[in-house]
Amino acid sequence: MTTNAELFETAQTLMPGGVSSPVRAHGSVGGTPVSMVAGEGAWLTDAEGRKYVDLVGSWGPALLGHRHPAVIDAVHQAVDAGLGFGTSHPNEAKLAELVRGRVPGAERIRFVSTGTEATMTAIRLARGATGKSIVVKFAGCYHGHSDGLLAAAGSGVATMGLPGSAGVTEAQASETVVIEYNDRAALEQVFAEHGEKVAAVITEATPANMGVVPPGEGFNAFIREITQKYGALMIFDEVMTGFRITEAGYWGASGRAEGWAPDLFTFGKVIGGGLPTAALAGGAEVMEHLAPSGPVYHAGTLSGNPVAMAAGAATLENADAAVYSHIDEKAQTVADALTAALAEAGVDHTLQKVGNLFSVAFGTSSTGVHNYAEAGAQEAFRYGPFFHAMLDAGVYLPPSVFEAWFLSAAHDDAAVEQILGALPAAAEAAAQAG
Ligand SMILES: *Cc1c(COP(=O)(O)O)cnc(C)c1O
């Protein structure tokens, strides 16, 4: 048998850091990354044959659990007809109709392959449609890794962004203004100073890439209002939350009831059912600025791939009301047990939760966590020992404290029991961390 350690050693000679995406290297929790070789329902099996309850869910796509029969059948059927033809395919309209049936504001949809491509294209579209240049983003909101979105906050509130990664130029970052999340005054100041030039405000529908950070009461509606006032677009990044928090994403828990919609949505993760598909969507008028209807270029060899479309459509077709209420209920059970175990072990924390997405932030109870500065100020060192205690007890958590925990429709009582049983020792490990 090849061990996880041997696999990682080999991988490091072949791939930078031994991985295809950084968080998989377990850098922030330490230890040897696990190589998973199979998934079934709520469970994963690693290369050494160990089984874990999965709380990563492929970073979100596995809403129905791994190897859901309907999804696997749909993929088999699509594969049997060929892997893709580089032409239009009936499965595209099928998935598009399923999306629009849930999110009416998605009048037109452009399929792409990753969330990064969806937000990158949404921004180009916003600039093309408005003729303006500046993009406003919030610190700690992750929108994929395109250059302009890898910007860090400048020194003053309304100053232009600085490169957030080596390889991003000052020129690229300078078109992005980065402000703290949940800060209405900062957003007002940006518009007061640069309002005529702002093409779009992009925001995670509810942030979940700095840990989960709930939008303050009315914050999304405020973004909607101020963008409308200045003729900028609101890009609602639902790559993580889309079709996970309610059947209509986080918009279904916010804008739908409050009576507003963003100009553009971006979707990923669940929409592809585990295969590489993402999308941008919005009103017909703005979306028709995209080529070939309009002058804003976007194309993709694999866009709308029929196998990926089939996986996404089967996932949405099977994600019914019972699925969402099941996930909500199990998430509540696990979140309650998590916070109870930490309290019992005397670990100061806040439980950060929006719908069925949640995470924990250590040492933050005096301030709470409302933005990236507060998220970053937490006692992150407590998470490594916590993570490893859970791993040893057969529970696979996100290998970073800044990621959300994902449950699925396949998390049954046995899976939840295993998580609850593991929590007390892990909470103790977090308490002992120093
Ligand atoms: C995951 C994620 C992305 C990037 O999607 P990829 O498919 O990894 O490129 C963008 N926005 C949000 C909110 C995400 O969670």
PDB file of C-alpha atoms in Angstrom, residues 133-235:
ATOM      1  CA  SER A 133     -13.236  51.130 -14.825  1.00  0.00           C
ATOM      2  CA  ILE A 134     -13.108  50.826 -11.040  1.00  0.00           C
ATOM      3  CA  VAL A 135     -14.174  47.670  -9.222  1.00  0.00           C
ATOM      4  CA  VAL A 136     -14.905  47.755  -5.494  1.00  0.00           C
ATOM      5  CA  LYS A 137     -14.341  44.581  -3.494  1.00  0.00           C
ATOM      6  CA  PHE A 138     -14.345  43.737   0.194  1.00  0.00           C
ATOM      7  CA  ALA A 139     -11.265  42.518   2.051  1.00  0.00           C
ATOM      8  CA  GLY A 140     -11.534  38.806   2.816  1.00  0.00           C
ATOM      9  CA  CYS A 141     -14.100  38.159   0.095  1.00  0.00           C
ATOM     10  CA  TYR A 142     -12.629  35.635  -2.313  1.00  0.00           C
ATOM     11  CA  HIS A 143     -13.687  35.766  -5.926  1.00  0.00           C
ATOM     12  CA  GLY A 144     -11.144  33.440  -7.501  1.00  0.00           C
ATOM     13  CA  HIS A 145      -7.636  34.259  -8.637  1.00  0.00           C
ATOM     14  CA  SER A 146      -7.862  36.634 -11.599  1.00  0.00           C
ATOM     15  CA  ASP A 147      -5.339  39.475 -11.365  1.00  0.00           C
ATOM     16  CA  GLY A 148      -7.626  42.387 -10.588  1.00  0.00           C
ATOM     17  CA  LEU A 149      -9.370  40.464  -7.817  1.00  0.00           C
ATOM     18  CA  LEU A 150      -6.109  39.557  -6.101  1.00  0.00           C
ATOM     19  CA  ALA A 151      -5.830  43.060  -4.721  1.00  0.00           C
ATOM     20  CA  ALA A 152      -5.203  44.026  -1.113  1.00  0.00           C
ATOM     21  CA  ALA A 153      -6.437  47.129   0.641  1.00  0.00           C
ATOM     22  CA  GLY A 154      -4.376  50.277   0.146  1.00  0.00           C
ATOM     23  CA  SER A 155      -3.446  52.473   3.103  1.00  0.00           C
ATOM     24  CA  GLY A 156      -6.464  54.805   3.093  1.00  0.00           C
ATOM     25  CA  VAL A 157     -10.105  53.845   2.927  1.00  0.00           C
ATOM     26  CA  ALA A 158     -10.828  54.939  -0.608  1.00  0.00           C
ATOM     27  CA  THR A 159      -7.362  54.429  -2.070  1.00  0.00           C
ATOM     28  CA  MET A 160      -6.637  52.088  -4.936  1.00  0.00           C
ATOM     29  CA  GLY A 161      -5.678  48.500  -4.222  1.00  0.00           C
ATOM     30  CA  LEU A 162      -2.202  47.048  -3.941  1.00  0.00           C
ATOM     31  CA  PRO A 163      -1.102  43.759  -5.520  1.00  0.00           C
ATOM     32  CA  GLY A 164      -2.376  40.854  -3.400  1.00  0.00           C
ATOM     33  CA  SER A 165      -0.002  38.320  -4.969  1.00  0.00           C
ATOM     34  CA  ALA A 166       3.400  38.325  -6.599  1.00  0.00           C
ATOM     35  CA  GLY A 167       2.822  38.581 -10.323  1.00  0.00           C
ATOM     36  CA  VAL A 168      -0.067  41.024 -10.029  1.00  0.00           C
ATOM     37  CA  THR A 169       1.085  44.439 -11.192  1.00  0.00           C
ATOM     38  CA  GLU A 170       0.315  47.713  -9.460  1.00  0.00           C
ATOM     39  CA  ALA A 171      -1.541  48.762 -12.592  1.00  0.00           C
ATOM     40  CA  GLN A 172      -3.853  45.740 -12.374  1.00  0.00           C
ATOM     41  CA  ALA A 173      -4.499  46.179  -8.658  1.00  0.00           C
ATOM     42  CA  SER A 174      -4.958  49.932  -8.996  1.00  0.00           C
ATOM     43  CA  GLU A 175      -8.304  49.532 -10.709  1.00  0.00           C
ATOM     44  CA  THR A 176      -9.662  47.733  -7.646  1.00  0.00           C
ATOM     45  CA  VAL A 177     -10.615  49.522  -4.441  1.00  0.00           C
ATOM     46  CA  VAL A 178     -10.603  47.233  -1.397  1.00  0.00           C
ATOM     47  CA  ILE A 179     -12.569  48.132   1.732  1.00  0.00           C
ATOM     48  CA  GLU A 180     -13.609  46.268   4.885  1.00  0.00           C
ATOM     49  CA  TYR A 181     -16.735  44.133   4.698  1.00  0.00           C
ATOM     50  CA  ASN A 182     -19.875  45.416   6.446  1.00  0.00           C
ATOM     51  CA  ASP A 183     -18.523  48.983   6.343  1.00  0.00           C
ATOM     52  CA  ARG A 184     -21.246  51.219   4.898  1.00  0.00           C
ATOM     53  CA  ALA A 185     -19.361  54.437   5.590  1.00  0.00           C
ATOM     54  CA  ALA A 186     -16.339  53.187   3.613  1.00  0.00           C
ATOM     55  CA  LEU A 187     -18.558  52.233   0.695  1.00  0.00           C
ATOM     56  CA  GLU A 188     -20.189  55.656   0.784  1.00  0.00           C
ATOM     57  CA  GLN A 189     -16.772  57.296   0.833  1.00  0.00           C
ATOM     58  CA  VAL A 190     -15.603  55.288  -2.197  1.00  0.00           C
ATOM     59  CA  PHE A 191     -18.645  56.406  -4.159  1.00  0.00           C
ATOM     60  CA  ALA A 192     -18.295  59.978  -2.935  1.00  0.00           C
ATOM     61  CA  GLU A 193     -14.708  60.084  -4.224  1.00  0.00           C
ATOM     62  CA  HIS A 194     -14.850  57.811  -7.274  1.00  0.00           C
ATOM     63  CA  GLY A 195     -18.558  57.368  -7.959  1.00  0.00           C
ATOM     64  CA  GLU A 196     -18.419  58.381 -11.624  1.00  0.00           C
ATOM     65  CA  LYS A 197     -15.769  55.755 -12.316  1.00  0.00           C
ATOM     66  CA  VAL A 198     -17.114  52.728 -10.438  1.00  0.00           C
ATOM     67  CA  ALA A 199     -18.131  49.942 -12.826  1.00  0.00           C
ATOM     68  CA  ALA A 200     -19.143  47.412 -10.170  1.00  0.00           C
ATOM     69  CA  VAL A 201     -19.185  46.389  -6.560  1.00  0.00           C
ATOM     70  CA  ILE A 202     -18.500  42.679  -6.222  1.00  0.00           C
ATOM     71  CA  THR A 203     -19.407  40.913  -3.006  1.00  0.00           C
ATOM     72  CA  GLU A 204     -19.768  37.385  -1.744  1.00  0.00           C
ATOM     73  CA  ALA A 205     -23.495  36.924  -1.175  1.00  0.00           C
ATOM     74  CA  THR A 206     -22.549  36.045   2.360  1.00  0.00           C
ATOM     75  CA  PRO A 207     -18.803  35.794   2.883  1.00  0.00           C
ATOM     76  CA  ALA A 208     -17.508  32.302   3.628  1.00  0.00           C
ATOM     77  CA  ASN A 209     -13.875  32.445   2.506  1.00  0.00           C
ATOM     78  CA  MET A 210     -12.570  34.291   5.612  1.00  0.00           C
ATOM     79  CA  GLY A 211     -14.590  31.903   7.688  1.00  0.00           C
ATOM     80  CA  VAL A 212     -18.299  32.619   7.585  1.00  0.00           C
ATOM     81  CA  VAL A 213     -19.095  36.301   8.125  1.00  0.00           C
ATOM     82  CA  PRO A 214     -22.765  37.270   8.039  1.00  0.00           C
ATOM     83  CA  PRO A 215     -23.720  40.448   6.233  1.00  0.00           C
ATOM     84  CA  GLY A 216     -25.030  43.024   8.682  1.00  0.00           C
ATOM     85  CA  GLU A 217     -28.754  43.729   8.604  1.00  0.00           C
ATOM     86  CA  GLY A 218     -29.533  45.348   5.266  1.00  0.00           C
ATOM     87  CA  PHE A 219     -25.904  45.431   4.056  1.00  0.00           C
ATOM     88  CA  ASN A 220     -26.559  43.694   0.727  1.00  0.00           C
ATOM     89  CA  ALA A 221     -29.624  45.887   0.149  1.00  0.00           C
ATOM     90  CA  PHE A 222     -27.423  48.915   0.835  1.00  0.00           C
ATOM     91  CA  ILE A 223     -24.931  47.762  -1.814  1.00  0.00           C
ATOM     92  CA  ARG A 224     -27.855  47.379  -4.214  1.00  0.00           C
ATOM     93  CA  GLU A 225     -29.097  50.872  -3.438  1.00  0.00           C
ATOM     94  CA  ILE A 226     -25.796  52.704  -3.730  1.00  0.00           C
ATOM     95  CA  THR A 227     -24.735  50.927  -6.928  1.00  0.00           C
ATOM     96  CA  GLN A 228     -28.075  51.771  -8.517  1.00  0.00           C
ATOM     97  CA  LYS A 229     -27.753  55.388  -7.455  1.00  0.00           C
ATOM     98  CA  TYR A 230     -24.368  55.751  -9.158  1.00  0.00           C
ATOM     99  CA  GLY A 231     -25.029  53.569 -12.203  1.00  0.00           C
ATOM    100  CA  ALA A 232     -22.616  50.838 -11.144  1.00  0.00           C
ATOM    101  CA  LEU A 233     -23.420  47.131 -11.329  1.00  0.00           C
ATOM    102  CA  MET A 234     -23.801  44.885  -8.305  1.00  0.00           C
ATOM    103  CA  ILE A 235     -22.099  41.515  -8.800  1.00  0.00           C
TER     104      ILE A 235
END
